[in-house]
CSV table of C-alpha atoms in Angstrom, one decimal:
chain,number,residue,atom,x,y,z
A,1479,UNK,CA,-14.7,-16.4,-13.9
A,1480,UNK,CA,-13.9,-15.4,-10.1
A,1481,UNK,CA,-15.9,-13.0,-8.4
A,1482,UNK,CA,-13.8,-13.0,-5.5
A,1483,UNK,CA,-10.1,-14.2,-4.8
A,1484,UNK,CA,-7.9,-13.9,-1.6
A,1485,UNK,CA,-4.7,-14.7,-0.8
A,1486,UNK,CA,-3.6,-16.1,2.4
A,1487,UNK,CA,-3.1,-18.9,5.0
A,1488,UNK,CA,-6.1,-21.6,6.0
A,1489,UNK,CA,-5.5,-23.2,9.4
A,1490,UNK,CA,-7.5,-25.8,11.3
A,1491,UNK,CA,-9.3,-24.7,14.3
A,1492,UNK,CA,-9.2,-26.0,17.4
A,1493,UNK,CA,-12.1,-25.7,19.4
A,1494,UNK,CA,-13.4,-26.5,23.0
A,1495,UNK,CA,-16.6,-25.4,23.1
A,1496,UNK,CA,-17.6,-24.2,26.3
A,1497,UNK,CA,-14.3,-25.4,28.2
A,1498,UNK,CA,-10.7,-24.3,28.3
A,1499,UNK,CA,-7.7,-24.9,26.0
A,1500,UNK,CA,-5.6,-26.4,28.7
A,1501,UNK,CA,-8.0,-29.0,30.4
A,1502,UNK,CA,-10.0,-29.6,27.3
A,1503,UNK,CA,-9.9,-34.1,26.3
A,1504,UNK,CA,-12.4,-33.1,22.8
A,1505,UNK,CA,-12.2,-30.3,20.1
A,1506,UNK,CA,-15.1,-29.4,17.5
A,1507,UNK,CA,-12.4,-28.8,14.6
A,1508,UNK,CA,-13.2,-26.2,11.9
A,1509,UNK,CA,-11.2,-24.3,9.1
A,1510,UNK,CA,-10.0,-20.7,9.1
A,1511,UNK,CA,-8.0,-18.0,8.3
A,1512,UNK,CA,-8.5,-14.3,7.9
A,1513,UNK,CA,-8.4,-13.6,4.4
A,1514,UNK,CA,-10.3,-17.1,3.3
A,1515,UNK,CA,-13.0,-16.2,5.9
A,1516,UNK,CA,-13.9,-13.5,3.8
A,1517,UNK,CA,-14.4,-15.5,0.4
A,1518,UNK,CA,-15.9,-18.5,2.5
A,1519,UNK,CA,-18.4,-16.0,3.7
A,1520,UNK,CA,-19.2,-14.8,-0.1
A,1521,UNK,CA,-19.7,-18.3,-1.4
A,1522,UNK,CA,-21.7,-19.9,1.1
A,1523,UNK,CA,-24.0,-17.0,1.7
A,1524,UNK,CA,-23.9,-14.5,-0.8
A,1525,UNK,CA,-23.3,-17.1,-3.6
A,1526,UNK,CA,-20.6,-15.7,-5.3
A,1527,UNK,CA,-18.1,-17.6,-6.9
A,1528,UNK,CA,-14.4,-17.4,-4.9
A,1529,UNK,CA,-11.4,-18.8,-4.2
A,1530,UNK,CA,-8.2,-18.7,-2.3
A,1531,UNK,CA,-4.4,-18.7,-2.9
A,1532,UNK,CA,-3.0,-20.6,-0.3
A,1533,UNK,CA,-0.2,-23.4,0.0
A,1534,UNK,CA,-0.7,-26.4,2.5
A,1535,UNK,CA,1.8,-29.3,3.2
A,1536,UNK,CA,0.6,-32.0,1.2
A,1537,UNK,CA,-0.3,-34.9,3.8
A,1538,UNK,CA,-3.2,-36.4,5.8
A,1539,UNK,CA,-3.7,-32.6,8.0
A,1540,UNK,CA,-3.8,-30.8,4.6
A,1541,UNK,CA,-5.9,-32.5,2.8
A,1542,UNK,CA,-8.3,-32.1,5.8
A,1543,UNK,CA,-8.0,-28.5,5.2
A,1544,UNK,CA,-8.7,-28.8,1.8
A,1545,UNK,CA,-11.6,-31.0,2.7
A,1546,UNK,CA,-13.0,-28.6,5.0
A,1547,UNK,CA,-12.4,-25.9,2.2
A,1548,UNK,CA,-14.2,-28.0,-0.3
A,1549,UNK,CA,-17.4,-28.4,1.9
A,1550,UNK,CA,-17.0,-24.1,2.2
A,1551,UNK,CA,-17.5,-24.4,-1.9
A,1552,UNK,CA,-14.4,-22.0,-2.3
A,1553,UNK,CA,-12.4,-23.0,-5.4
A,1554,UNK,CA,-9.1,-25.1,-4.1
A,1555,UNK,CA,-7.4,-25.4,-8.1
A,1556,UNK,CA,-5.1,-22.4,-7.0
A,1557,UNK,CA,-3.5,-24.0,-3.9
A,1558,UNK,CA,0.1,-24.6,-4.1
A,1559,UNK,CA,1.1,-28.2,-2.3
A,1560,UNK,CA,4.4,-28.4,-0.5
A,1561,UNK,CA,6.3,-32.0,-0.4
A,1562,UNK,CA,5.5,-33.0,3.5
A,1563,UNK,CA,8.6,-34.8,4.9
A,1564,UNK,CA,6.4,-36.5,7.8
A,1565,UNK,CA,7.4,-34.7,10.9
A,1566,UNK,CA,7.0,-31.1,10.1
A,1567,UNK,CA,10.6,-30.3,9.7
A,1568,UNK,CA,10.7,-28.0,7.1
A,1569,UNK,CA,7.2,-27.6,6.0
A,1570,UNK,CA,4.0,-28.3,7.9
A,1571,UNK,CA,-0.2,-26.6,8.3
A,1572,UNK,CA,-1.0,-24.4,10.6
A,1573,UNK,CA,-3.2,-25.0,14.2
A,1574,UNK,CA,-5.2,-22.1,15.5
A,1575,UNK,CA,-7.0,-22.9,19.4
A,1576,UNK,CA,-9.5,-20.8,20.1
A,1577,UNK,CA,-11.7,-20.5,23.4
A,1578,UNK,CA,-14.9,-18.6,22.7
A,1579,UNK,CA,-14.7,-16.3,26.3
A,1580,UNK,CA,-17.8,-15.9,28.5
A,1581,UNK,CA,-19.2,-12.8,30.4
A,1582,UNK,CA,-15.7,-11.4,32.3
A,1583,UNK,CA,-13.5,-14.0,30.3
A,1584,UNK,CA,-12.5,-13.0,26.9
A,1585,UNK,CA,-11.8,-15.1,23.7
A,1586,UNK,CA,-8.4,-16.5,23.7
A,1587,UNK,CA,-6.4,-17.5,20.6
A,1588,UNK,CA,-3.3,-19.6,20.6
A,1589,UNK,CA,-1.7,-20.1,16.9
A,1590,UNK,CA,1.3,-22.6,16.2
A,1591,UNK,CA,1.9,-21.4,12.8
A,1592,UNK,CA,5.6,-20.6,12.4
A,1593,UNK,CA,7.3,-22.4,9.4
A,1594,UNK,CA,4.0,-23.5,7.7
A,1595,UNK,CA,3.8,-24.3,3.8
A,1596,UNK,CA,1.9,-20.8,2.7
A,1597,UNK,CA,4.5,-18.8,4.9
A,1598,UNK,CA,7.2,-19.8,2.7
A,1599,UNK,CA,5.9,-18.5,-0.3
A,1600,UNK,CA,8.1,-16.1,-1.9
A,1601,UNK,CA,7.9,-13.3,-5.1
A,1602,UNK,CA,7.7,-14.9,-8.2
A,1603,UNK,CA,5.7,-18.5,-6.5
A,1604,UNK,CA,2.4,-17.3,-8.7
A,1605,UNK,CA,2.0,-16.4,-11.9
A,1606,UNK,CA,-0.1,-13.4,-10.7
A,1607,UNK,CA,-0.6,-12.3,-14.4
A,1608,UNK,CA,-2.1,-15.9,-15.7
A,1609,UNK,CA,-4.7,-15.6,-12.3
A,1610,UNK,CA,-6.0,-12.3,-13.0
A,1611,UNK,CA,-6.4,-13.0,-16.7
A,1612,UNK,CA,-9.2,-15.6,-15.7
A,1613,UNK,CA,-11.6,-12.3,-15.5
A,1614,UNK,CA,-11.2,-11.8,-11.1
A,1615,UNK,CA,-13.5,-8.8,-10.3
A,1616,UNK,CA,-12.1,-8.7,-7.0
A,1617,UNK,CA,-9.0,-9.4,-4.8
A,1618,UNK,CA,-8.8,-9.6,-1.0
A,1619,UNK,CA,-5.6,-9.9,1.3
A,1620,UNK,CA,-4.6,-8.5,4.9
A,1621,UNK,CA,-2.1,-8.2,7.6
A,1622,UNK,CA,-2.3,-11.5,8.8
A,1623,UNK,CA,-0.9,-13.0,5.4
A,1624,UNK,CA,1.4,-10.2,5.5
A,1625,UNK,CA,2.4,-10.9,8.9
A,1626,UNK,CA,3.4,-14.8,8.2
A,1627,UNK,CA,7.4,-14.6,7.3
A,1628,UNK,CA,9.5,-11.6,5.8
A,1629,UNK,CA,8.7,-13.0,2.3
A,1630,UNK,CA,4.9,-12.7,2.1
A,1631,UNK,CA,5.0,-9.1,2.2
A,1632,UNK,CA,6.5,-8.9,-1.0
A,1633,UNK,CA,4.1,-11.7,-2.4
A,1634,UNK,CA,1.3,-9.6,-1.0
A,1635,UNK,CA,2.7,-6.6,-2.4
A,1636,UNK,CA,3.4,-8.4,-5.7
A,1637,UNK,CA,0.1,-9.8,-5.9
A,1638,UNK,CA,-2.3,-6.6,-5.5
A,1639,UNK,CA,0.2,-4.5,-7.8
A,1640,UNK,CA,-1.2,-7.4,-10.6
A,1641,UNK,CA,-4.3,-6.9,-10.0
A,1642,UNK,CA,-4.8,-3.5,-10.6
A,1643,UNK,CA,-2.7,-4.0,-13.7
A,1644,UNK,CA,-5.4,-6.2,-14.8
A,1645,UNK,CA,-8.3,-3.3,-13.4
A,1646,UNK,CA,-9.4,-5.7,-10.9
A,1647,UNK,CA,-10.7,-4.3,-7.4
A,1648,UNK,CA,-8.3,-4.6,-4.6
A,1649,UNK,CA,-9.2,-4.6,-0.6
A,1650,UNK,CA,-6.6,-4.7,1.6
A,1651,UNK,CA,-7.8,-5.4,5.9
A,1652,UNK,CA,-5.1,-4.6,8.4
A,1653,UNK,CA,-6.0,-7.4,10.5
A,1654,UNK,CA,-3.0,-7.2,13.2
A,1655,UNK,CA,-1.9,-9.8,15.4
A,1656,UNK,CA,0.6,-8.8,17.9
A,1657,UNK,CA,1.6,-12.8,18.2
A,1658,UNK,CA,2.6,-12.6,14.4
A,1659,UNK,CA,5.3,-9.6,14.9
A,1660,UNK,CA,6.9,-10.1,18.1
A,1661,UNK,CA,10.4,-10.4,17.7
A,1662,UNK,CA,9.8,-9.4,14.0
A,1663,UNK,CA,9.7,-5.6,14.5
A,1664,UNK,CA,6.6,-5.6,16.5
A,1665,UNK,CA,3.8,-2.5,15.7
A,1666,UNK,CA,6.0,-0.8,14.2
A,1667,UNK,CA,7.0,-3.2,11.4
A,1668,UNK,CA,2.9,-4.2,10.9
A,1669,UNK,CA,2.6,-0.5,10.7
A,1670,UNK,CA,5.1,0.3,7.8
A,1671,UNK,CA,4.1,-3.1,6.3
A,1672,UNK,CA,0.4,-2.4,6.1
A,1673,UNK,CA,0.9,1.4,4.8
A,1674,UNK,CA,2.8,-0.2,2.0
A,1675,UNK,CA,0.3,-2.7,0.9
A,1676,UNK,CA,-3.0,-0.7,1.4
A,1677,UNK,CA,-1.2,2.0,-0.7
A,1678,UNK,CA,-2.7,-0.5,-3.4
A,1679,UNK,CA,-6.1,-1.0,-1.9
A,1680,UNK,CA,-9.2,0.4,-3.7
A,1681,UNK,CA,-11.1,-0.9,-0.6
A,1682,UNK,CA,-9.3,-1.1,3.1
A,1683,UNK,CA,-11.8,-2.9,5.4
A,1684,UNK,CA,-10.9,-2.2,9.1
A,1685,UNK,CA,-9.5,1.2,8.3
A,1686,UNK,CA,-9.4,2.4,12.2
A,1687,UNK,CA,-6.4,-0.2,12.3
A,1688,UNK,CA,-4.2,2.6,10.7
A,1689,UNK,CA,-5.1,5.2,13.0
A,1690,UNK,CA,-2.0,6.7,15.4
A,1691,UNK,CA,1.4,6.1,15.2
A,1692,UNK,CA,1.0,1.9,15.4
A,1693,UNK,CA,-1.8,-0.1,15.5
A,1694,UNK,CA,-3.5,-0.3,19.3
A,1695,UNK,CA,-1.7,3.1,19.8
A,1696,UNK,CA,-5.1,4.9,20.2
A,1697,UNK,CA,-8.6,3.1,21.5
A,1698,UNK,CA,-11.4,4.9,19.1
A,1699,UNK,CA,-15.0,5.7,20.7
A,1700,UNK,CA,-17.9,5.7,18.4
A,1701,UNK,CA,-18.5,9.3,18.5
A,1702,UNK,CA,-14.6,10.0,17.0
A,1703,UNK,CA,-14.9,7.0,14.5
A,1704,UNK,CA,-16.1,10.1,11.8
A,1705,UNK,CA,-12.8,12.1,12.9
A,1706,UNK,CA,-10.1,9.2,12.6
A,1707,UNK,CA,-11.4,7.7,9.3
A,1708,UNK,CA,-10.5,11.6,7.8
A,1709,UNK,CA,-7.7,10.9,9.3
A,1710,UNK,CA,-6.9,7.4,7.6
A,1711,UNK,CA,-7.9,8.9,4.5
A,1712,UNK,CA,-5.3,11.6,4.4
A,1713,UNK,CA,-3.0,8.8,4.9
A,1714,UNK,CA,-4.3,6.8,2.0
A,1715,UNK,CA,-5.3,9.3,-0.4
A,1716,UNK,CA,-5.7,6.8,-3.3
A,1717,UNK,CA,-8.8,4.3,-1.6
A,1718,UNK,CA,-12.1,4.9,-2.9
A,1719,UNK,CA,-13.4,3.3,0.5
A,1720,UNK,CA,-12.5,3.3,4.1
A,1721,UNK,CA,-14.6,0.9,6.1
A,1722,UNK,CA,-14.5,-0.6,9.9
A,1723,UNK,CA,-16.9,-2.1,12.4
A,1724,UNK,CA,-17.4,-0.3,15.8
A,1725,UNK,CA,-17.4,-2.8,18.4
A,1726,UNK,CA,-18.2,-2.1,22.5
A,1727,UNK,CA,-17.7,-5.1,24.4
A,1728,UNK,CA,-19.4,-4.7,27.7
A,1729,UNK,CA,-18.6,-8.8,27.8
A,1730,UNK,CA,-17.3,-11.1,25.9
A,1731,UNK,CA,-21.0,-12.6,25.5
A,1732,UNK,CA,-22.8,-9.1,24.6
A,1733,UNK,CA,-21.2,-6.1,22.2
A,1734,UNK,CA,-23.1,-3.5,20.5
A,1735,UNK,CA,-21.9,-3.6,17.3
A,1736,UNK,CA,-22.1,-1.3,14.4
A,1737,UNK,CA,-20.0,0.1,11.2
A,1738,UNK,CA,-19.0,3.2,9.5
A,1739,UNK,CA,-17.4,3.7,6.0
A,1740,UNK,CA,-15.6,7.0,4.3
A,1741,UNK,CA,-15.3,7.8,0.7
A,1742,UNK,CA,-14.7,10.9,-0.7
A,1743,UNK,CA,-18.0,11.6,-2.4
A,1744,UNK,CA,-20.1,10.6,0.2
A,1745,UNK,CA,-17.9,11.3,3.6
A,1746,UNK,CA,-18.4,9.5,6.5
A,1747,UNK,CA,-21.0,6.8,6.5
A,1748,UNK,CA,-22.3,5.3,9.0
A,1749,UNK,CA,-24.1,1.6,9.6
A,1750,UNK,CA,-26.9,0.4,11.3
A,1751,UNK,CA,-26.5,0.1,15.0
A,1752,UNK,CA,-26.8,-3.3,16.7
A,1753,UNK,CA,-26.5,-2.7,21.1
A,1754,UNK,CA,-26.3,-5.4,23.4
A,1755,UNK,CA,-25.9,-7.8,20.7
A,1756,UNK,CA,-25.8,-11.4,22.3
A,1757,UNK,CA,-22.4,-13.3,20.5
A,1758,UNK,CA,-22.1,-17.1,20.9
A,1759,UNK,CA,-18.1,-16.7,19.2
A,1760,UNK,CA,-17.0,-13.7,18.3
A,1761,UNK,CA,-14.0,-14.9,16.0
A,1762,UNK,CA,-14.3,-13.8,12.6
A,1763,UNK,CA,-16.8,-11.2,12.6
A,1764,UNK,CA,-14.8,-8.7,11.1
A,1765,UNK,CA,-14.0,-11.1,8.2
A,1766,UNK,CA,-18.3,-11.7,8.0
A,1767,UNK,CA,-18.7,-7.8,7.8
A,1768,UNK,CA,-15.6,-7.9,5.2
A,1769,UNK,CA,-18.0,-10.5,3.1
A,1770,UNK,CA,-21.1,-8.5,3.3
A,1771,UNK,CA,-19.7,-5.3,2.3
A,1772,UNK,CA,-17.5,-6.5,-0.6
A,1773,UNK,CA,-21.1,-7.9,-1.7
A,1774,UNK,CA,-22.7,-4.7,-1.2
A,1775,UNK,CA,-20.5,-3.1,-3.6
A,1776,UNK,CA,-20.6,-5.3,-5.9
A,1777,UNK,CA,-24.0,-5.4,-6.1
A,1778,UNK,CA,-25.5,-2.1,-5.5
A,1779,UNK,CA,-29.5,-2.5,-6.3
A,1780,UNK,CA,-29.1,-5.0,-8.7
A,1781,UNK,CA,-26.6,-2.9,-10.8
A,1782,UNK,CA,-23.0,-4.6,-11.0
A,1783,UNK,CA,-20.1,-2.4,-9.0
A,1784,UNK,CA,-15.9,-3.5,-9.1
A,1785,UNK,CA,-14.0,-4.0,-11.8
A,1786,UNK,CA,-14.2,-0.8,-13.0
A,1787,UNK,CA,-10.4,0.2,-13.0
A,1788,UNK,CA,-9.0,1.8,-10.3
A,1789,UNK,CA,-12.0,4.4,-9.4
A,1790,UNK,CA,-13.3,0.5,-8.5
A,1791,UNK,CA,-16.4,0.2,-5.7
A,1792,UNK,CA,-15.8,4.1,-5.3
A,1793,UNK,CA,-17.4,4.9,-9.0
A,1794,UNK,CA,-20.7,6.7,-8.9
A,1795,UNK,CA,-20.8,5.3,-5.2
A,1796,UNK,CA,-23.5,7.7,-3.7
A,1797,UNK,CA,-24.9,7.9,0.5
A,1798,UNK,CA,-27.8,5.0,-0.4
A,1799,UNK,CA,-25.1,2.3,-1.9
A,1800,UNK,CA,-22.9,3.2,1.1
A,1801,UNK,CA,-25.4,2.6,3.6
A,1802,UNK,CA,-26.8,-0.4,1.6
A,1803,UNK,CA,-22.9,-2.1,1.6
A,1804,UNK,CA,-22.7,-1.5,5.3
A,1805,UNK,CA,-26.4,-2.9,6.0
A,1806,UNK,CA,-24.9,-6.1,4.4
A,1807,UNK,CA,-21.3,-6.0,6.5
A,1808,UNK,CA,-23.1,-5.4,10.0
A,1809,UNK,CA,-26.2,-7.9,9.9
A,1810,UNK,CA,-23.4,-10.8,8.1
A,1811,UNK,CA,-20.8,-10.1,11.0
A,1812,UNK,CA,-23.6,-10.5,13.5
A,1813,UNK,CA,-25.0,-12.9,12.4
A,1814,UNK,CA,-21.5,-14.9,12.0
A,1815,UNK,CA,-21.0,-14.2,15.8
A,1816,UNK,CA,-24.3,-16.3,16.7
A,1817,UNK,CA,-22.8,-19.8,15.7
A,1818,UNK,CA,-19.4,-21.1,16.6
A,1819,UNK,CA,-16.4,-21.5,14.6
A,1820,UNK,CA,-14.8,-18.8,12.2
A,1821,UNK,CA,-16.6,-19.6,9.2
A,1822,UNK,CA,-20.2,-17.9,8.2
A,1823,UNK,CA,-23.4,-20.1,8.8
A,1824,UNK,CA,-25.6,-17.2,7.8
A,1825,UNK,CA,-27.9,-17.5,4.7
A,1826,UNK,CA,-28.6,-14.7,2.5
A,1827,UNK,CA,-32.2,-14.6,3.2
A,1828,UNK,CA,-31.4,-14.2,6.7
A,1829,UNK,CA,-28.9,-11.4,6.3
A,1830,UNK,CA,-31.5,-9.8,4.1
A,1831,UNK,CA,-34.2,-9.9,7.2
A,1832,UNK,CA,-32.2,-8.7,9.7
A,1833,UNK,CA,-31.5,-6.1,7.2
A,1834,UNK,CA,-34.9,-5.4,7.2
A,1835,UNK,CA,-35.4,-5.5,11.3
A,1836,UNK,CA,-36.1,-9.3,11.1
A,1837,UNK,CA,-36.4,-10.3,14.8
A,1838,UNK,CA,-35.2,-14.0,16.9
A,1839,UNK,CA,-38.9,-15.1,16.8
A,1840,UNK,CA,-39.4,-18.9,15.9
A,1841,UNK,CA,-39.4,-19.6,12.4
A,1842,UNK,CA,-42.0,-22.7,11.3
């Protein structure tokens, strides 16, 4: 059984610490990707049991990624190998380099991506049908798969219409990165693309990315968070739950931080308030509040949520489970931005007592 699959690229991560990309002679190396960070996240700290869809080039880099995946504890038995042909040529794994920002300097993010194994997957790759039959409770994909190639939409698309053939819970996070459609239709593409796919979504984490006409169009203050999540959810009448953090970033090295989540029976939610939160790396945060929440709803007070067919995490979802799944998001996103790389370091018990208004005092 799988508590938690995702679909979508891991990439090594490149990482200079406190220095720059481009007069950096060391990097600390992780793995990452936005839609594994989110199932890393649920096996490390929450203890679920996940794992990804993904394709790597099979030679020395990919098995590195696997490696690194392996350590994570996500399940690797669905990753598709590609045949390597030893310079990258027509397959090859994807590099992400990533500067952490300080004060006035913000985070920085340079991908070299294009052509890599899991981009080239195309309809019909996966037996979708034979995966979900393994009793999933719940499947996770985004943008940034989405955004890959003009084939991973429809393997995107083909995957979460399986799943909810098979009644299992679907969350969908917009997750857009400008890098990923330029030249490919830009906003405007991402846009169409990501009302198609979270047409299918139960959950959409990161909901204010379908606010406007294309995502950026419109910069959302906390006090209209309540307004533009309505407004989401007239555009995607079908999701039981809108959810999003609410970041302020007065510098790259302090945000206040916070969340807010729609559904129809309870309206708009919203999460426990975090100012002048200090961040060590901010980079994958949203995927660490992704992680918490998904195990917020499927575990409301003990009681099993998801997989409930398509009225899914929304089912008897009342004000208390809301807040509860949002408690879980926020303090796990923190928490992620207080070490460095993308990947969670949290433990359970310390989401838990920051939860409860645990404090930075020394622990002996």
């Amino acid at each position: 059984m799988i508590d938690v699959l995702a679909l979508g690229e891991v990439m090594l991560r490149f990482d200079p610490g406190e220095g720059r990309i481009r007069t950096s002679r060391t990097f600390q190396v992780w793995e990452g990707g936005g839609e594994y960070n989110v199932v890393r996240g649920l096996r490390r700290c929450f203890g679920l049991r996940t794992a990804v869809v993904t394709a790597l080039a099979d030679n020395a880099v990919g098995r590195l990624v696997e490696d690194l995946i392996l350590q994570g504890g996500v399940d690797t038995s669905l990753i598709r190998w590609l045949t390597a042909d030893g310079i990258g040529r027509t397959t090859r794994n994807g590099l992400n380099f990533v500067e952490r920002g300080y004060g006035i300097r913000g985070a920085l993010g340079v991908s070299d991506r294009a052509g890599t194994a899991v981009s080239q997957l195309h309809k019909g790759d996966v037996d979708w049908d034979a995966v979900f039959s393994a009793e999933v409770r719940w499947f996770h994909t985004g943008g940034i798969f989405a955004g890959l190639s003009d084939t991973t939409v429809d393997v995107a698309d083909e995957a979460m219409s399986a799943a909810r053939r098979h009644g299992v819970t679907v969350s969908y996070d917009p997750n857009y990165r400008p890098s990923l459609w330029d030249g490919r239709g830009g906003a405007d593409r991402a846009r169409e693309v990501d009302l198609r796919l979270a047409r299918h979504a139960d959950v959409v984490v990161g909901a204010l990315g379908l606010a406007g006409t294309f995502p950026g169009a419109v910069r959302v203050e906390a006090d209209e968070v309540q307004d533009v999540l309505a407004e989401v959810a007239g555009r995607l009448p079908q999701a039981g739950v809108l959810a999003t953090t609410v970041r302020e970033v007065p510098s790259a090295g302090v945000n206040d931080w916070s969340s807010a989540a729609w559904s129809a029976r309870t309206g708009c939610v919203l999460g426990p308030e975090m100012p002048g939160l200090h961040v060590l790396d901010r980079i994958g945060s949203g995927d660490g509040f992704a992680a918490g929440l998904i195990y917020g709803l499927l575990n409301r007070n003990g009681r099993e949520g998801g997989s409930a067919g398509h009225a899914g995490p929304a089912a008897n979802l009342d004000v208390a489970d809301l807040k509860r799944a949002l408690a879980y998001g926020t303090a796990h996103g923190a928490l992620t931005m207080t070490t460095p790389g993308d990947v969670s370091m949290a433990s359970l018990a310390e989401v838990e007592a920051l939860m409860a208004g645990g404090s930075a005092a020394v622990r002996r």
